[in-house]
mmCIF file of C-alpha atoms in Angstrom:
data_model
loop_
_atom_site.group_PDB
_atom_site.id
_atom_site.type_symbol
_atom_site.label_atom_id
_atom_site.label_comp_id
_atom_site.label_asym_id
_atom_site.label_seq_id
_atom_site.Cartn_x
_atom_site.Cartn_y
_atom_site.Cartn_z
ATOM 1 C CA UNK A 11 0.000 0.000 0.000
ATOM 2 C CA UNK A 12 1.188 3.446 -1.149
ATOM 3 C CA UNK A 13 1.592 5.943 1.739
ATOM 4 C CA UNK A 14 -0.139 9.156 0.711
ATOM 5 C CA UNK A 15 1.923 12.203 0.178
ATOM 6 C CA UNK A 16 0.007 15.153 1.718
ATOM 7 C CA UNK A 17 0.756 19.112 1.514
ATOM 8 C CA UNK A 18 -0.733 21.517 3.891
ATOM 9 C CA UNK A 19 -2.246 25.286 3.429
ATOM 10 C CA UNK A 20 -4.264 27.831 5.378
ATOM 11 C CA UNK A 21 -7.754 28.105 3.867
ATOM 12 C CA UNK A 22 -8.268 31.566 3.202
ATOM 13 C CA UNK A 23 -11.632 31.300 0.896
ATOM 14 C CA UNK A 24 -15.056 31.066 3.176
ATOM 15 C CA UNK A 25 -16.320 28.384 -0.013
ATOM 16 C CA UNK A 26 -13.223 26.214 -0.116
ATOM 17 C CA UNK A 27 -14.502 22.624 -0.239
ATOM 18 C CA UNK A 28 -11.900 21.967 2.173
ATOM 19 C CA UNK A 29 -13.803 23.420 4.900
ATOM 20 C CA UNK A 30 -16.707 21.309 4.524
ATOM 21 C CA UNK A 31 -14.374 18.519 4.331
ATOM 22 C CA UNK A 32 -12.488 19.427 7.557
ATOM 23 C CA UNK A 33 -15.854 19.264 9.006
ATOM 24 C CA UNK A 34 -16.553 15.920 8.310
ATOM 25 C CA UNK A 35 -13.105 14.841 9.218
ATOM 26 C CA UNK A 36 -14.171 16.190 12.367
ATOM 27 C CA UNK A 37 -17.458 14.680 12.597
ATOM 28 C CA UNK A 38 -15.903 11.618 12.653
ATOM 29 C CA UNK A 39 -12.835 12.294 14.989
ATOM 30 C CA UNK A 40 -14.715 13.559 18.141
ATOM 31 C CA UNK A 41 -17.428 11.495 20.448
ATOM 32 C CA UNK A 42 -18.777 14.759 20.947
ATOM 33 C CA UNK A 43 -18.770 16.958 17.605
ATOM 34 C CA UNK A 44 -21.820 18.852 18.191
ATOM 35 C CA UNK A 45 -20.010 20.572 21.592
ATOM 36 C CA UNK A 46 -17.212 21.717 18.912
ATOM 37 C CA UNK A 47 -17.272 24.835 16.772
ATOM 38 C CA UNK A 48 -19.745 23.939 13.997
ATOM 39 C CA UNK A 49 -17.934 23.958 10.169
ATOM 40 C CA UNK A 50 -20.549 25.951 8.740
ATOM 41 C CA UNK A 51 -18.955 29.021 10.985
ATOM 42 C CA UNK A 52 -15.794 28.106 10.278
ATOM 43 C CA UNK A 53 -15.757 30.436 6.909
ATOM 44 C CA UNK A 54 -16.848 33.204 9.189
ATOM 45 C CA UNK A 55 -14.223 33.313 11.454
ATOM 46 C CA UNK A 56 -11.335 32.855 8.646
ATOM 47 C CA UNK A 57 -12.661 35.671 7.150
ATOM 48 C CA UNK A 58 -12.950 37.934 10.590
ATOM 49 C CA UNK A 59 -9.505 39.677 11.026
ATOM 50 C CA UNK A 60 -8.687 42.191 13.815
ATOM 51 C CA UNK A 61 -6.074 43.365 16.294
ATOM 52 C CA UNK A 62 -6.829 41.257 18.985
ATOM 53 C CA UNK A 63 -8.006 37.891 17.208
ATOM 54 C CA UNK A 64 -7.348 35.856 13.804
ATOM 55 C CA UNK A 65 -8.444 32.750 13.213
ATOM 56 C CA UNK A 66 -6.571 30.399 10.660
ATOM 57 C CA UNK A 67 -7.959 27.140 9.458
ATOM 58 C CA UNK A 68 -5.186 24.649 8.390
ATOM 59 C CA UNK A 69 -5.472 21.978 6.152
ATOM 60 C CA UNK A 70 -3.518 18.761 5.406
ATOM 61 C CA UNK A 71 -4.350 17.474 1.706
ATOM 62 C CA UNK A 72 -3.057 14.953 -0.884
ATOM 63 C CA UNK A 73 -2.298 16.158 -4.245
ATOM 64 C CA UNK A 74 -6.315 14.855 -5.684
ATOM 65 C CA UNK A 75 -7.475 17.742 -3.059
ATOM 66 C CA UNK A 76 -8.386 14.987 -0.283
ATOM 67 C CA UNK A 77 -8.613 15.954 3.347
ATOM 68 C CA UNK A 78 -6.085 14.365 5.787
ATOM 69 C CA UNK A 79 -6.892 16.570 8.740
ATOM 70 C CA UNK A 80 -6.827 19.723 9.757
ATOM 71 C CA UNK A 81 -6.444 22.626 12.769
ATOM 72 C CA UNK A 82 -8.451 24.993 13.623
ATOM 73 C CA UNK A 83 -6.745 27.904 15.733
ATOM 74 C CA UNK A 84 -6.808 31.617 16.747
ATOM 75 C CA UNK A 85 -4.063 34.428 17.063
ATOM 76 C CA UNK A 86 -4.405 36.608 20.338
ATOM 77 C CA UNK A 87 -1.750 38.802 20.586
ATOM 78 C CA UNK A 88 -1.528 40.486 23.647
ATOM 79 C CA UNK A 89 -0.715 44.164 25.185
ATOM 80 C CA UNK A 90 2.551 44.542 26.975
ATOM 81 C CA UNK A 91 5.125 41.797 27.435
ATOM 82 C CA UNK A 92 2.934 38.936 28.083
ATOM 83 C CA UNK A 93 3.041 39.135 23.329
ATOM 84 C CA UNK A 94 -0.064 36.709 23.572
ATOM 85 C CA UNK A 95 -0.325 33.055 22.606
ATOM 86 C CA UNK A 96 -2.365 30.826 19.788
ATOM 87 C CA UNK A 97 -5.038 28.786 21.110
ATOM 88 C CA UNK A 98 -5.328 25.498 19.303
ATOM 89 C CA UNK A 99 -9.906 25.043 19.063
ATOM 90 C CA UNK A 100 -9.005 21.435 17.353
ATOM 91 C CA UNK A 101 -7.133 19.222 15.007
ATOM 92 C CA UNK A 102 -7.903 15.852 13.564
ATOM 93 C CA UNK A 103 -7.208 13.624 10.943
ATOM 94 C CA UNK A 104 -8.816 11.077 9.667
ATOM 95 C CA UNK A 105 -8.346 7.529 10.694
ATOM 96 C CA UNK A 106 -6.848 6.378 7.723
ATOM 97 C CA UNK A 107 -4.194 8.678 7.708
ATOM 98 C CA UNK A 108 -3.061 8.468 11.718
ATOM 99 C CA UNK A 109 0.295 7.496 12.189
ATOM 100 C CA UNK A 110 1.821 9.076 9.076
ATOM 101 C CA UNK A 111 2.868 12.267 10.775
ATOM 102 C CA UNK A 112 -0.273 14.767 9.561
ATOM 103 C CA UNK A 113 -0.881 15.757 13.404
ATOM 104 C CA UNK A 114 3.098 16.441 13.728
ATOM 105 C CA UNK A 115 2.948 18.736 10.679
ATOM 106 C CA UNK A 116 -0.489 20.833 11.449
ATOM 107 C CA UNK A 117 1.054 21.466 15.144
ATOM 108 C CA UNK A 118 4.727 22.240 14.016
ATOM 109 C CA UNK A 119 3.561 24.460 11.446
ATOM 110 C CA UNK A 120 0.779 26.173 13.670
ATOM 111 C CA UNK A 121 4.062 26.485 15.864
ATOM 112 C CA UNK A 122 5.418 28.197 12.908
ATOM 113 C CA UNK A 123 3.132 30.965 13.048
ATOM 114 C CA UNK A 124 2.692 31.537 16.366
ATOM 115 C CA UNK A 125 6.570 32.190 16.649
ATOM 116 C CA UNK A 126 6.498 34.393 13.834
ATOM 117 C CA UNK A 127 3.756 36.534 14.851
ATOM 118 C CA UNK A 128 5.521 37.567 17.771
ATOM 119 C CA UNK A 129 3.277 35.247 20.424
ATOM 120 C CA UNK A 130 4.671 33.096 23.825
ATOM 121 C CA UNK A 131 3.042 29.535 22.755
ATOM 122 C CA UNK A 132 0.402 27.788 21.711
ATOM 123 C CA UNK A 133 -2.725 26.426 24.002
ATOM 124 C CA UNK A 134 -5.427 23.864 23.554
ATOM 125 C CA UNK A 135 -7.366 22.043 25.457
ATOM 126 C CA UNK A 136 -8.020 18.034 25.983
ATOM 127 C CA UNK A 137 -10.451 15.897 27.924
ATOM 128 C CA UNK A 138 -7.847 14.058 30.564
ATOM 129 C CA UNK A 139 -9.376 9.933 30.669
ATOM 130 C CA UNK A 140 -9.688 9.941 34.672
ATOM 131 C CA UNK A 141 -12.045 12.277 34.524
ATOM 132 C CA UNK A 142 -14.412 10.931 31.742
ATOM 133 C CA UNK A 143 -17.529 8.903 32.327
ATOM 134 C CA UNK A 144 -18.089 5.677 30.693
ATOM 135 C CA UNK A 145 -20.591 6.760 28.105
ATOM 136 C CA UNK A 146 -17.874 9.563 27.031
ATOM 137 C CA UNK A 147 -15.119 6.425 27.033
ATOM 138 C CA UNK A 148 -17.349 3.935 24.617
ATOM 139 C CA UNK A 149 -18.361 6.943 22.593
ATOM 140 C CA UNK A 150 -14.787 7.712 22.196
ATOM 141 C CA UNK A 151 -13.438 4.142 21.764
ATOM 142 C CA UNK A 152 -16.058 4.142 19.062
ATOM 143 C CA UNK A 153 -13.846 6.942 16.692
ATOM 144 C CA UNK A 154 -10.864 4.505 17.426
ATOM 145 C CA UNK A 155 -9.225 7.151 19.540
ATOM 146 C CA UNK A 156 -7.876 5.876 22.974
ATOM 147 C CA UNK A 157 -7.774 8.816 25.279
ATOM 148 C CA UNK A 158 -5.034 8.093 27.082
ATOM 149 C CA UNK A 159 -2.974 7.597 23.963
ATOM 150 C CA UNK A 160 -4.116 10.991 22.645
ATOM 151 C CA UNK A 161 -2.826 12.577 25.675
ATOM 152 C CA UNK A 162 0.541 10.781 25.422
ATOM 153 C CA UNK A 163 0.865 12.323 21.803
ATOM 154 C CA UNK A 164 -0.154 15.796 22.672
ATOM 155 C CA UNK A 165 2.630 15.543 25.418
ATOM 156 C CA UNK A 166 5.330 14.243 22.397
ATOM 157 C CA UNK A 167 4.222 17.010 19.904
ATOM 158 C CA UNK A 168 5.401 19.152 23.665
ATOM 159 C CA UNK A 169 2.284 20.518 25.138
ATOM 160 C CA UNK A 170 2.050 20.570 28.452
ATOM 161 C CA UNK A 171 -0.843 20.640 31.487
ATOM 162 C CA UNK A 172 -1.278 23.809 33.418
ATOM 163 C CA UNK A 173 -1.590 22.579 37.225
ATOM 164 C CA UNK A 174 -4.934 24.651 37.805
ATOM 165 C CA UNK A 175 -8.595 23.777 37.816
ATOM 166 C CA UNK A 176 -9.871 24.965 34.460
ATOM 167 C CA UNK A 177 -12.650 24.183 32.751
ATOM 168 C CA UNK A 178 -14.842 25.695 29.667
ATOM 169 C CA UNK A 179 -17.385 28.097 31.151
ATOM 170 C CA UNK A 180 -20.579 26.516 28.812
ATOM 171 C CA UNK A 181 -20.524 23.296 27.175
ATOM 172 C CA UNK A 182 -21.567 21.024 29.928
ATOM 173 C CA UNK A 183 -25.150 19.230 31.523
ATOM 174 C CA UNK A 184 -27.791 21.344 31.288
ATOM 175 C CA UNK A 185 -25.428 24.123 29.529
ATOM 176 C CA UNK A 186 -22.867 24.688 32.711
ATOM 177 C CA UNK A 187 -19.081 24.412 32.986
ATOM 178 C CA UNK A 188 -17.653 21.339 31.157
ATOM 179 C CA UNK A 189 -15.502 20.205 33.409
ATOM 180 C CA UNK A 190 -13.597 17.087 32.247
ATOM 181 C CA UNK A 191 -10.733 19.285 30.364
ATOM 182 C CA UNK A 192 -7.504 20.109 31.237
ATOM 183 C CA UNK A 193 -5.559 23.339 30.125
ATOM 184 C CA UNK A 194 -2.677 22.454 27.835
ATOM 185 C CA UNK A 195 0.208 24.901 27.192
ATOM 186 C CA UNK A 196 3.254 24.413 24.417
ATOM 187 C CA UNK A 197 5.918 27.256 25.058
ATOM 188 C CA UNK A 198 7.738 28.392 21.798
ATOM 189 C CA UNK A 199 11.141 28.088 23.973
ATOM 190 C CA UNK A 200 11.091 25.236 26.482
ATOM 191 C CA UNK A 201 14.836 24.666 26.605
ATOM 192 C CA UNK A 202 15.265 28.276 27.738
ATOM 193 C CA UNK A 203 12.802 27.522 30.932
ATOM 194 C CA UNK A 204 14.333 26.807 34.211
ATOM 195 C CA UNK A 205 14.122 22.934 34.422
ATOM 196 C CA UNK A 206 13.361 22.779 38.281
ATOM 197 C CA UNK A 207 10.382 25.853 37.439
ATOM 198 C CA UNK A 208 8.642 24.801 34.413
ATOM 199 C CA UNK A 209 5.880 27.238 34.405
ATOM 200 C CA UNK A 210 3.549 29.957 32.534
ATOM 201 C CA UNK A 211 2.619 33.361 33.940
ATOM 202 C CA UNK A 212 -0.877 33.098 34.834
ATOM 203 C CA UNK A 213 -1.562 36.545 33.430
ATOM 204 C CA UNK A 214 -0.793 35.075 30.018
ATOM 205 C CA UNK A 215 -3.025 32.464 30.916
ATOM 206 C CA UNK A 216 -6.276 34.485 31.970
ATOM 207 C CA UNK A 217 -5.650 37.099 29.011
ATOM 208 C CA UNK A 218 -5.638 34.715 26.784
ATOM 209 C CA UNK A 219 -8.967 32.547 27.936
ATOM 210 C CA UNK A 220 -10.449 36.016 28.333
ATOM 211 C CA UNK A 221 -9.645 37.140 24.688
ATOM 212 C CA UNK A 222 -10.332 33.069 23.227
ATOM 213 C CA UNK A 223 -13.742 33.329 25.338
ATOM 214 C CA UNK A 224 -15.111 36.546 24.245
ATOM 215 C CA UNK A 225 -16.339 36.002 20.901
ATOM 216 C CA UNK A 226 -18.921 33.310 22.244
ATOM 217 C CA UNK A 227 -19.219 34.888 26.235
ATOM 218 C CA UNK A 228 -18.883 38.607 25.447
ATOM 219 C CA UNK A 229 -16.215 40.943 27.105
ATOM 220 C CA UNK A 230 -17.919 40.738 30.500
ATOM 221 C CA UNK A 231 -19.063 36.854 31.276
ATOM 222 C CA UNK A 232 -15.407 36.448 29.830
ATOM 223 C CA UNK A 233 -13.729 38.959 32.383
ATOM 224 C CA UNK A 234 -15.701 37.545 35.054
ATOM 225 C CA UNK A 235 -14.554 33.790 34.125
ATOM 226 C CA UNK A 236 -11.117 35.033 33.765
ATOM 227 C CA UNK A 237 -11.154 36.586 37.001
ATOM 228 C CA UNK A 238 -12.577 33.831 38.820
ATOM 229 C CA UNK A 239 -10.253 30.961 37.252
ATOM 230 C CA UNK A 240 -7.537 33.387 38.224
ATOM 231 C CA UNK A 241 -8.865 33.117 42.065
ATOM 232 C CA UNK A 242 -8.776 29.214 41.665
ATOM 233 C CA UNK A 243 -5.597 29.085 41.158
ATOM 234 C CA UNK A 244 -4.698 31.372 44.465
ATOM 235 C CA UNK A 245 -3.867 34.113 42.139
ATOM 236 C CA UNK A 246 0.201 32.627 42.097
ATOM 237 C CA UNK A 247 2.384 34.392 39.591
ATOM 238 C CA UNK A 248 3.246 31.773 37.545
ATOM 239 C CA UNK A 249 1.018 28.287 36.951
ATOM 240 C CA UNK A 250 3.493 24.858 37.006
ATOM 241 C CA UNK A 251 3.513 22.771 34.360
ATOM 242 C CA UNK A 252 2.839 18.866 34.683
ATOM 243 C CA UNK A 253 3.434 16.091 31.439
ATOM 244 C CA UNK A 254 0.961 16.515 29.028
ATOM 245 C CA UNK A 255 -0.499 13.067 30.256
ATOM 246 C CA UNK A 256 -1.202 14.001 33.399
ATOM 247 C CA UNK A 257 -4.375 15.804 35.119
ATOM 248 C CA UNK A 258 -3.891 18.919 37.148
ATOM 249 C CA UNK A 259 -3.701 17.995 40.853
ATOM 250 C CA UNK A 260 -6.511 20.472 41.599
ATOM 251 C CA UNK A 261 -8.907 17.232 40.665
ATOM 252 C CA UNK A 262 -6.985 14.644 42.681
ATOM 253 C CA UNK A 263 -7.209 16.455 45.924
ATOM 254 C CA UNK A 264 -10.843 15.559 45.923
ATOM 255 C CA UNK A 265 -12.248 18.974 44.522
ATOM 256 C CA UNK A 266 -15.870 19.215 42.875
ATOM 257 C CA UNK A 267 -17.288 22.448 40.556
#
């Protein structure tokens, strides 16, 4: 069997057929797809440029124009010298085509950008196995993804877990906090961290999840979340950083929302 070859571009047209394609890669990629941000937006926000945000839609493809995966992220610089970070919404690729390096490329060129707009890192976030239930697990086993194995390759593509209790303001029961995520943080410069203080200001953390929360929250539900995950997390000047397999310890010491 002939291992596909595979190029990747930012979509930059709101009616490229790769959107719609990315969406159904997606579809099929999450247990959960209708909690993620719907493709038929997607050509909205790629088209929505301003100071504070851009969204970029990346694409992997084969030379016939077929979808490997893709990554959807945002740009949010930031005043002063926090410079901002990216903030990774998702990436997926399409079960045929794991294991042939398409994640490695979307990420290291989303890295790619981020560096060269000026910005700290790149976040995302990832639902951590311990704290799924077991109609989340099947549902997921279903899209052949083993959790525990996805976090193990976020960790090797060198994202990391911010040790605080966070946790997506909307998206959970009855519309309240979804709470089975953890906070995942890839700085641009690891080797230049202290290796006994491995750690991100938590001012570039709350700008950032105040800027990446606005455009569905508003300015002031945003602020407020910002402020109060800020308080969570004793209000400490810089946030540790744990493997990116692991769960922040928040959650093993027996804490509920």
């Amino acid at each position: 069997m002939t291992t596909p070859t595979f190029t990747l571009r930012h979509v930059t047209d709101p009616d490229d057929p790769a959107i719609a394609a990315f969406g159904r890669v997606q579809e099929a990629s999450y247990y959960a797809p209708e909690m993620l941000i719907p493709p038929e937006v997607f050509g909205h926000l790629i088209g929505r440029h301003s100071p504070e945000r851009e969204d970029r839609l990346l694409v992997a493809q084969t030379p016939d124009g077929e979808v490997l995966g893709g990554t959807l992220y945002a740009l949010l610089p930031l005043p002063g010298g926090l410079r901002g970070a990216g903030f990774n919404s998702f990436m997926a690729v399409t079960r045929a085509a794991r294991g042939l390096g398409v994640g490695r490329a979307l990420h290291a060129e989303t890295l790619r950008v981020v560096r060269e707009a000026g910005l700290a890192g790149m976040f995302a976030d990832s639902v951590h196995p311990s704290r799924q239930n077991e109609e989340d697990r099947a549902a997921e086993a279903a899209t052949g993804v083993d959790p525990a194995g996805r976090r193990a390759a976020l960790h090797a593509l060198g994202l990391r877990t911010v040790d605080f209790p966070y946790w997506q303001p909307v998206g959970g029961p009855d519309g309240g906090p979804l709470t089975d995520l953890d906070l995942l943080y890839h700085p641009l410069d690891p080797d230049e961290m202290n290796p006994d203080d491995r750690s991100v200001p938590l001012a570039l953390v709350t700008g950032i999840l105040r800027a990446y929360w606005s455009g569905w929250l508003g300015q002031e539900r945003a602020q407020a979340e910002a402020l109060a995950l800020a308080e969570r997390a004793g209000n400490v000047e810089n946030v540790p950083l744990l493997p990116g397999t692991g769960t922040a310890t928040w959650w093993g010491e027996g804490h509920n929302v």
